[in-house]
mmCIF file of C-alpha atoms in Angstrom:
data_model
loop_
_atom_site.group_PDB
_atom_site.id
_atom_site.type_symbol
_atom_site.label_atom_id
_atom_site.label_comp_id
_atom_site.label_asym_id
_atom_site.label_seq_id
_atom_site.Cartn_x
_atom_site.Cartn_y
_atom_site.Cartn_z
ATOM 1 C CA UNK A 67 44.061 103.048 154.088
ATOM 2 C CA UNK A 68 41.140 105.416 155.478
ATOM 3 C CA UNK A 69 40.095 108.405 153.775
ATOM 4 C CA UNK A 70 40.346 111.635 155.707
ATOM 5 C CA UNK A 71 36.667 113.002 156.247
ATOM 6 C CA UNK A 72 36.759 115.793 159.031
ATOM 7 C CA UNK A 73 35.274 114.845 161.995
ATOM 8 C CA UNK A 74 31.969 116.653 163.164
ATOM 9 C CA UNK A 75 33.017 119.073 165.877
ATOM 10 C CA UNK A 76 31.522 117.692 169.310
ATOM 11 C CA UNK A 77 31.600 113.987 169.063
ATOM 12 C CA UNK A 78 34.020 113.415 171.910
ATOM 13 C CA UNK A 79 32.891 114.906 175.658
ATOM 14 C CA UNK A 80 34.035 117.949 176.073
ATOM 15 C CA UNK A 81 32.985 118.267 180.373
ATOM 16 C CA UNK A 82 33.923 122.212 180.229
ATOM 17 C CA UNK A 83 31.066 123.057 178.409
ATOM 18 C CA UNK A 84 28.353 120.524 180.008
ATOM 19 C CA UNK A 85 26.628 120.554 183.369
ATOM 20 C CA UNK A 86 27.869 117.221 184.625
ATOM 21 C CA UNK A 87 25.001 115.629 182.835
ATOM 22 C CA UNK A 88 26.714 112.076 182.931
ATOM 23 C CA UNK A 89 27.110 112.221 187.026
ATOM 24 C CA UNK A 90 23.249 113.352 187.681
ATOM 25 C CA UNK A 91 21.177 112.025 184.821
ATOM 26 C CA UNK A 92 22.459 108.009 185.015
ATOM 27 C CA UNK A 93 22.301 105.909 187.302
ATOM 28 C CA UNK A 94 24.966 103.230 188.435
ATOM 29 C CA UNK A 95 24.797 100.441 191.256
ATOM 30 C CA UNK A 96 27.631 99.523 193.423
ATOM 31 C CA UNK A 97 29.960 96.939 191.632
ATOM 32 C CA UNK A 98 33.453 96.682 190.706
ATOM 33 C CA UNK A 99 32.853 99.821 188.002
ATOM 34 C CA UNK A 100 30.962 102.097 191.268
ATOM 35 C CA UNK A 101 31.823 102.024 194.560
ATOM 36 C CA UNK A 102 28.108 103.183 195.550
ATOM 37 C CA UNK A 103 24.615 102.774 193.992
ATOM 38 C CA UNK A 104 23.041 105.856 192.675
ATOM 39 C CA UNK A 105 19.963 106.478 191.083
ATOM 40 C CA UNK A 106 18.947 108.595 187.880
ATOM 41 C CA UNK A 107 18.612 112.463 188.485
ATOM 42 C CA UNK A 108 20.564 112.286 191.904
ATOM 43 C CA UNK A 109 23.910 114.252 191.642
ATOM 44 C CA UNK A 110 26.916 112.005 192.264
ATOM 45 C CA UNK A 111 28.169 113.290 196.153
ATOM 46 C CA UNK A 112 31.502 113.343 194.168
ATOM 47 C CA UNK A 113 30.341 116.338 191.303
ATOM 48 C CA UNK A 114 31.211 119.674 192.708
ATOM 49 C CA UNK A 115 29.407 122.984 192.570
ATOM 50 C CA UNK A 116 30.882 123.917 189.521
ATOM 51 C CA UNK A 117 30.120 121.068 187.845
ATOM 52 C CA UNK A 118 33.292 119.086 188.208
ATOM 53 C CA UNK A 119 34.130 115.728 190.149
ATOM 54 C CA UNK A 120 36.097 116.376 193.010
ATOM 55 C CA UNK A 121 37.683 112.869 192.866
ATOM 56 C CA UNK A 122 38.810 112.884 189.160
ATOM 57 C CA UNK A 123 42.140 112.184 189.394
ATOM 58 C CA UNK A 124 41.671 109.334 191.362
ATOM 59 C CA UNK A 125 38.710 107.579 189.957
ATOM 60 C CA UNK A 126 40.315 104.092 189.809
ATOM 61 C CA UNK A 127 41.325 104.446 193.215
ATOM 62 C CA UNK A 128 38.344 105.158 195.063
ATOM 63 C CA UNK A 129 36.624 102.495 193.043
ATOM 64 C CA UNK A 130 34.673 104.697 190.230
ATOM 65 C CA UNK A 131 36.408 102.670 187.249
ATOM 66 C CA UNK A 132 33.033 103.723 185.094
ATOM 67 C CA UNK A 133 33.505 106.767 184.910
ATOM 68 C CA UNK A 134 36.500 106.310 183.351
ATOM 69 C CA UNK A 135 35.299 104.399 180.501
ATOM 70 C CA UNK A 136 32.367 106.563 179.717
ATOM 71 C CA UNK A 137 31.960 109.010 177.006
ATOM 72 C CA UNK A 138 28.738 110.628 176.178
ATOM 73 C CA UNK A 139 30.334 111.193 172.306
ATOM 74 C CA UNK A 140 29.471 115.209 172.697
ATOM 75 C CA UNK A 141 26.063 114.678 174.134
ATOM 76 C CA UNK A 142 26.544 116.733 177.432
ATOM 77 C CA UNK A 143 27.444 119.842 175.593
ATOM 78 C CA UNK A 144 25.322 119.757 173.091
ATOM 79 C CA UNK A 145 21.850 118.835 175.395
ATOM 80 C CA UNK A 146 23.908 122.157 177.726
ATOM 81 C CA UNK A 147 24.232 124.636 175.263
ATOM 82 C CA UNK A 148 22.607 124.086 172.130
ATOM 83 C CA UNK A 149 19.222 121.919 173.269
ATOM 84 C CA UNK A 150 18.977 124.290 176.686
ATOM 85 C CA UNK A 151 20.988 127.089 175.263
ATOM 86 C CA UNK A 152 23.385 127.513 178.470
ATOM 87 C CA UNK A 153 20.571 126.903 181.041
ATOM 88 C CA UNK A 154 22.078 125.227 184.247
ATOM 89 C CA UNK A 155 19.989 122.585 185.687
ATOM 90 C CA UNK A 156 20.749 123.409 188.630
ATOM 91 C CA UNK A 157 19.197 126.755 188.322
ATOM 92 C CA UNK A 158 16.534 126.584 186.409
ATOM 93 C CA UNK A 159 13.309 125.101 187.695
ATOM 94 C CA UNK A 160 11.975 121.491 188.736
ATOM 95 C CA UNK A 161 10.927 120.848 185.306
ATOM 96 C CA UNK A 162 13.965 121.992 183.335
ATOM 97 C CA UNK A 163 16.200 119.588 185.057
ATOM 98 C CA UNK A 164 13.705 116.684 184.392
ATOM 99 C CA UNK A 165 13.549 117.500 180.930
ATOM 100 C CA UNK A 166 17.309 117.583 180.582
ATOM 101 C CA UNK A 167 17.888 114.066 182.317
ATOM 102 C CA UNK A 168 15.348 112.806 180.185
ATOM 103 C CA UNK A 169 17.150 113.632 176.860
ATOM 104 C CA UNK A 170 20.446 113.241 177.757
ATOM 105 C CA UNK A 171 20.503 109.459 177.265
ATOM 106 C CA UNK A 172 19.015 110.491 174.014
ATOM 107 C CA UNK A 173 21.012 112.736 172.152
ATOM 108 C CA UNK A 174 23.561 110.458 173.580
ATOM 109 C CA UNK A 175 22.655 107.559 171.625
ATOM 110 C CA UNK A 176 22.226 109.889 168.760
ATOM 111 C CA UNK A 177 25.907 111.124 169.098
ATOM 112 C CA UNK A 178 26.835 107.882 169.265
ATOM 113 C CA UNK A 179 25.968 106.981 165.950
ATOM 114 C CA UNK A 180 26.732 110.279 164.562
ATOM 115 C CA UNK A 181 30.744 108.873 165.237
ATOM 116 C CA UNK A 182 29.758 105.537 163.749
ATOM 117 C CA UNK A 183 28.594 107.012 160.259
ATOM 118 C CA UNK A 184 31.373 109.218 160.205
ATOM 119 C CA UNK A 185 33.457 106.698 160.739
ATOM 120 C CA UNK A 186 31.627 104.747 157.581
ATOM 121 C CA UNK A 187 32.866 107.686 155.520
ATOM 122 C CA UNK A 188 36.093 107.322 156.075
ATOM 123 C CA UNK A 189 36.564 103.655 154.852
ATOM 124 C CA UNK A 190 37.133 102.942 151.045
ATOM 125 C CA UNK A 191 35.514 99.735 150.762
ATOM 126 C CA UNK A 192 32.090 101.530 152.076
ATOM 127 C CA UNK A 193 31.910 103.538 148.853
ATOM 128 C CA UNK A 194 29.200 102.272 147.294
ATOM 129 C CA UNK A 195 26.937 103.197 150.444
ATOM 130 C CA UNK A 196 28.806 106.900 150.865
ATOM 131 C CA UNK A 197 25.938 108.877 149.450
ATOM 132 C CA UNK A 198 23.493 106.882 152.072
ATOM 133 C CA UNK A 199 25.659 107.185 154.811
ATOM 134 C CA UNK A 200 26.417 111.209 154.173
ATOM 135 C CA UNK A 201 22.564 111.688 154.165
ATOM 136 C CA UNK A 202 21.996 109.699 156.896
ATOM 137 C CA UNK A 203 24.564 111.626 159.048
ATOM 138 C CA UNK A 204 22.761 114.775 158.275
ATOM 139 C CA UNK A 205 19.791 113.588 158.884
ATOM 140 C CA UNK A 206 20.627 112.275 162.545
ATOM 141 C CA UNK A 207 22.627 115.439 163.071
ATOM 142 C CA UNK A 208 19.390 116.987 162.356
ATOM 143 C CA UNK A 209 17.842 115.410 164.784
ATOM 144 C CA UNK A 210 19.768 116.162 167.705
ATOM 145 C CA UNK A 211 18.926 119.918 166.992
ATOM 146 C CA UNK A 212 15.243 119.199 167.871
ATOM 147 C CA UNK A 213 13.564 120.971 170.739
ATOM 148 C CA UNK A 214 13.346 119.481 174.187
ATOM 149 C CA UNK A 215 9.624 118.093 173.601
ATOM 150 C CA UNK A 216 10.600 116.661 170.079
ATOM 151 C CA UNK A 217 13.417 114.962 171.542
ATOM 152 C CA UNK A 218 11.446 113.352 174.755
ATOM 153 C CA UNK A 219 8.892 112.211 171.897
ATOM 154 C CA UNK A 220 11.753 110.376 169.480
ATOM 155 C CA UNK A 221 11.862 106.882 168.662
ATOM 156 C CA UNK A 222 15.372 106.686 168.702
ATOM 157 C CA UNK A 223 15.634 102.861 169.184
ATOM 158 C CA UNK A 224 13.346 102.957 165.838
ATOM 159 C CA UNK A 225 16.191 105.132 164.391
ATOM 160 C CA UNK A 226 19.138 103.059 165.745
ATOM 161 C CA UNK A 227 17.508 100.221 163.897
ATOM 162 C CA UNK A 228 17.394 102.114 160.365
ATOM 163 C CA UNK A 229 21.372 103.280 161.069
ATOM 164 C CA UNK A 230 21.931 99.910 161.874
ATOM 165 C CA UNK A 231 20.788 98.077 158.466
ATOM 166 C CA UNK A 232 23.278 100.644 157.006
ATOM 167 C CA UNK A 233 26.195 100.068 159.315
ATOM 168 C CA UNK A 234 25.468 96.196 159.039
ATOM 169 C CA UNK A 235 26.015 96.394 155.230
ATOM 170 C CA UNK A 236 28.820 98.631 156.010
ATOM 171 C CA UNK A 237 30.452 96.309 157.507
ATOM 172 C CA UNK A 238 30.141 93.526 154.734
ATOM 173 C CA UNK A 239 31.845 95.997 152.474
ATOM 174 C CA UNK A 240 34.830 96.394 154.439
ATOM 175 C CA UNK A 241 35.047 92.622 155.705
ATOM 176 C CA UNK A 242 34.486 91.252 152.081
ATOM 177 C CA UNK A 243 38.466 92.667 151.466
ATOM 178 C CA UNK A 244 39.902 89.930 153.675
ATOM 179 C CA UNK A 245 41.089 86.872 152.616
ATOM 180 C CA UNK A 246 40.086 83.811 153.905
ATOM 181 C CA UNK A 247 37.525 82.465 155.812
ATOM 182 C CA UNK A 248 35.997 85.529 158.155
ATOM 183 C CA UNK A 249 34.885 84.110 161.682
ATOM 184 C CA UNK A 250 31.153 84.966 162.525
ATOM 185 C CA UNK A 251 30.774 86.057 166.376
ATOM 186 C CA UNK A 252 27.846 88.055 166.178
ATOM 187 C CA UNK A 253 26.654 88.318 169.683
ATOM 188 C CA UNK A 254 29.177 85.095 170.827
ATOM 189 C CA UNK A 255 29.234 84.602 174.574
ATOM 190 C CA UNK A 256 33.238 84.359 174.874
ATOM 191 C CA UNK A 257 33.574 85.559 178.386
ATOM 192 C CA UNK A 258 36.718 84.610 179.806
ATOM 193 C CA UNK A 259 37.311 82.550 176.556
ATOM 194 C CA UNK A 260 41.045 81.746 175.953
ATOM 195 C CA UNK A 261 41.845 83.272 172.244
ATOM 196 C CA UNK A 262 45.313 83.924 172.622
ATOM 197 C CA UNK A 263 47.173 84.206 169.308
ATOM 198 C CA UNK A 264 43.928 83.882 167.361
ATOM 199 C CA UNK A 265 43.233 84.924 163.887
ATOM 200 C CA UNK A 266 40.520 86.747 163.563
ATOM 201 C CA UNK A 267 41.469 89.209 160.429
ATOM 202 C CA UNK A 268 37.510 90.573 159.539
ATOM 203 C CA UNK A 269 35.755 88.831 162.103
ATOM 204 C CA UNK A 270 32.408 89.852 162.900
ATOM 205 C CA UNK A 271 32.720 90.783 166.199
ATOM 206 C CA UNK A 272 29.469 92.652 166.831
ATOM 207 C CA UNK A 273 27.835 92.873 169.986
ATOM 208 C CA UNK A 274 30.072 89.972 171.631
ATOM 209 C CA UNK A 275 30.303 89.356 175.101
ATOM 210 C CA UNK A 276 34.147 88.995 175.200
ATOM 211 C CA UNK A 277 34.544 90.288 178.956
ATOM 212 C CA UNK A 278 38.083 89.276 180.325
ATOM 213 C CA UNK A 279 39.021 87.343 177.276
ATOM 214 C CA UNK A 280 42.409 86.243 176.766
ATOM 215 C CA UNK A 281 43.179 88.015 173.139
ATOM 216 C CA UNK A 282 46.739 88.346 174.141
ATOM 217 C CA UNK A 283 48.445 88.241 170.810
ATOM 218 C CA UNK A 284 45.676 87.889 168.564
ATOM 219 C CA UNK A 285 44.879 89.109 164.497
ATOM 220 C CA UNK A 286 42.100 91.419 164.795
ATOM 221 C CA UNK A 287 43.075 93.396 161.408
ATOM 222 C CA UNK A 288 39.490 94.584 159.597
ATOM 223 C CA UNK A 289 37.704 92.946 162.853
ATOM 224 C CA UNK A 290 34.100 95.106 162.763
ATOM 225 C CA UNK A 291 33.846 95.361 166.884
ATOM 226 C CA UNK A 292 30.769 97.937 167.157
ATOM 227 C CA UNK A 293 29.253 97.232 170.462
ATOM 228 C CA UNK A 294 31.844 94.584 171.605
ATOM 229 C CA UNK A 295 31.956 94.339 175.514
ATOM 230 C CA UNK A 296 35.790 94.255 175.965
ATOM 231 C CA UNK A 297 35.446 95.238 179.924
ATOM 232 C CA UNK A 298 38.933 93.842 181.168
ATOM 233 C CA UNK A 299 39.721 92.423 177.671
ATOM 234 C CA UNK A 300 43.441 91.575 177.518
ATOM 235 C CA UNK A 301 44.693 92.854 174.053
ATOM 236 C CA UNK A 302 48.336 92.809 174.859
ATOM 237 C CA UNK A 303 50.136 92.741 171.429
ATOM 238 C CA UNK A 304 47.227 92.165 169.509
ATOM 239 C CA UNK A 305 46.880 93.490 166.373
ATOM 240 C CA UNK A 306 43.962 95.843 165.938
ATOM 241 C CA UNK A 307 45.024 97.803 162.840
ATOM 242 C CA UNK A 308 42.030 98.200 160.332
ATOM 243 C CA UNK A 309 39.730 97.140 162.761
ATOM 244 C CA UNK A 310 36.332 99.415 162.779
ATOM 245 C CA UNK A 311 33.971 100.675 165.373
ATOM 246 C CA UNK A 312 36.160 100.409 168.159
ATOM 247 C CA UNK A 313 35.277 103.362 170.158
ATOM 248 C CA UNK A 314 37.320 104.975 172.762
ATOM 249 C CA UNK A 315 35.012 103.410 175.523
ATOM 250 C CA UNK A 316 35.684 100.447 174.767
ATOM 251 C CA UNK A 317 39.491 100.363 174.336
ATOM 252 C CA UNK A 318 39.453 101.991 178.054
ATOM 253 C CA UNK A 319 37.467 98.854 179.440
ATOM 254 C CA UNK A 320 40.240 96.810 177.970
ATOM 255 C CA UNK A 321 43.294 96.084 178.740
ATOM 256 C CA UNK A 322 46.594 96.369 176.430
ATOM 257 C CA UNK A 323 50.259 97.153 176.277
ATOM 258 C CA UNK A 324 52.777 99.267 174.064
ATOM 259 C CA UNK A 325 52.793 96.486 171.549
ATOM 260 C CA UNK A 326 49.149 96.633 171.267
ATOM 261 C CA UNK A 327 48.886 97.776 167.713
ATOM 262 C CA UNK A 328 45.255 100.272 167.274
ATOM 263 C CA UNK A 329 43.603 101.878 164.307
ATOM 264 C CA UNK A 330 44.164 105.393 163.985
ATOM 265 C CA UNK A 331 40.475 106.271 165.109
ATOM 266 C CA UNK A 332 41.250 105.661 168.699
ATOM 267 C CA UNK A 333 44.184 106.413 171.561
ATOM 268 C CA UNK A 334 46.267 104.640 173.580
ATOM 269 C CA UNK A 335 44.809 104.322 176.793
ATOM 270 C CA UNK A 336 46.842 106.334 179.391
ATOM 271 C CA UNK A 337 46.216 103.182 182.110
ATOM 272 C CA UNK A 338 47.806 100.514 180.205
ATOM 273 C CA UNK A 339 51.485 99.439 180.881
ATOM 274 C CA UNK A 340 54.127 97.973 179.169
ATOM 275 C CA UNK A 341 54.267 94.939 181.068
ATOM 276 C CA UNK A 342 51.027 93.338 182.592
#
């Protein structure tokens, strides 16, 4: 069982209280996730003047299946009003907006492993890294409270590395709990591969490619899936209960059922059906 440690306010997008950062400061190319290409610090022709898509209810439909899947983990609001203190881009001048595209992608990543350590804290097995991983939080919280010009100057892949070395032995903590032999995918190229009904209970699952995979049915209990491409990933009634690092994002690339069973750190996507 996970321990209850209160989530951080602001670690899931809240798009009321940012400035549409996500639809002017990334870019996207025309694909099966965009219908059109646009480039970094262009407005989307779909985000309104108040600084909502006109076309969000019908994403999917008119071929923006992206923007579904995306989360900026809190970053929009906090680069809107605590970074820029309230100051629209869109009013203030030439330079301002530059500055705000710029660290967007930054606090984002930052954000993004704010919800990974707090997840850390939560798991029981992790306890002999808790104090680490509490002052490592704080310390990357810290971070995203910088100024503009200390934030365009951060080595944040440098930092990603150091929160990495602590997620990594993380995850040995909590995987060392399952019996058995634990399956090594690190990285694994298993696009399209056919794993239907297989066992996978504390697999290392981290950064594999397993794009439209057949998982149908399969034991992912304790799996550690941080950074896991599971675009069009078919999870009907797998079992996912334990698993760690599954972030909303990715459970919304996938593709799952009722009898898909989750950890309690994620939802139900509202797109998947009961029957495929």
């Amino acid at each position: 069982m996970r321990e209850r440690t209160p989530e951080p306010s602001g670690l899931r997008g809240d798009c009321g209280r940012c400035f549409g950062l996500c639809c002017v400061a990334l870019p996207f190319a025309a694909s099966a996730d965009f219908a059109v290409d646009k480039e970094a610090g262009r407005p989307c022709s779909n985000l309104r003047g108040d600084h909502r898509c006109g076309i969000h209810a019908r994403l999917r439909q008119e071929g923006f299946t992206g923007c579904t899947v995306y989360d900026c983990f809190g970053a929009g609001q906090k680069v809107s009003q605590v970074t820029f203190a309230g100051q629209d881009w869109r009013t203030g001048s030439r330079e301002h907006a530059r500055s705000m595209f710029e660290i967007f992608p930054v606090v984002r990543q930052l954000h993004e492993l704010l919800w990974y350590l707090t997840e850390a804290l939560t798991l029981p097995a992790a306890r002999p890294v808790h104090a680490e991983l509490r002052r490592t939080l704080d310390e990357t919280e810290r971070l995203t409270r910088r100024g503009p010009a200390e934030l365009a100057e951060l080595d944040v892949a440098a930092h990603r590395r150091e929160v990495d070395v602590l997620l990594l032995r993380t995850s040995e903590l909590v995987r060392a709990g399952t019996r058995g032999r634990r399956k090594d995918r690190r990285g694994a190229d298993l696009i399209g591969a056919r794993l239907k009904g297989a066992d996978l209970r504390g697999a290392n699952l981290r950064g594999a490619y397993l794009i439209a995979a057949d998982l149908t049915g399969a034991d992912l209990r304790g799996a550690d899936l941080i950074g896991a491409d599971l675009r069009d990933t078919d999870l009907t009634d797998a079992d996912l209960t334990g698993a760690f690092f599954l972030t909303q994002p990715q459970l919304d690339a996938a593709r799952g059922g009722v009898g898909t069973r989750l950890p309690e750190s994620v939802a139900r996507p509202a797109h998947w059906t009961a029957r495929r």
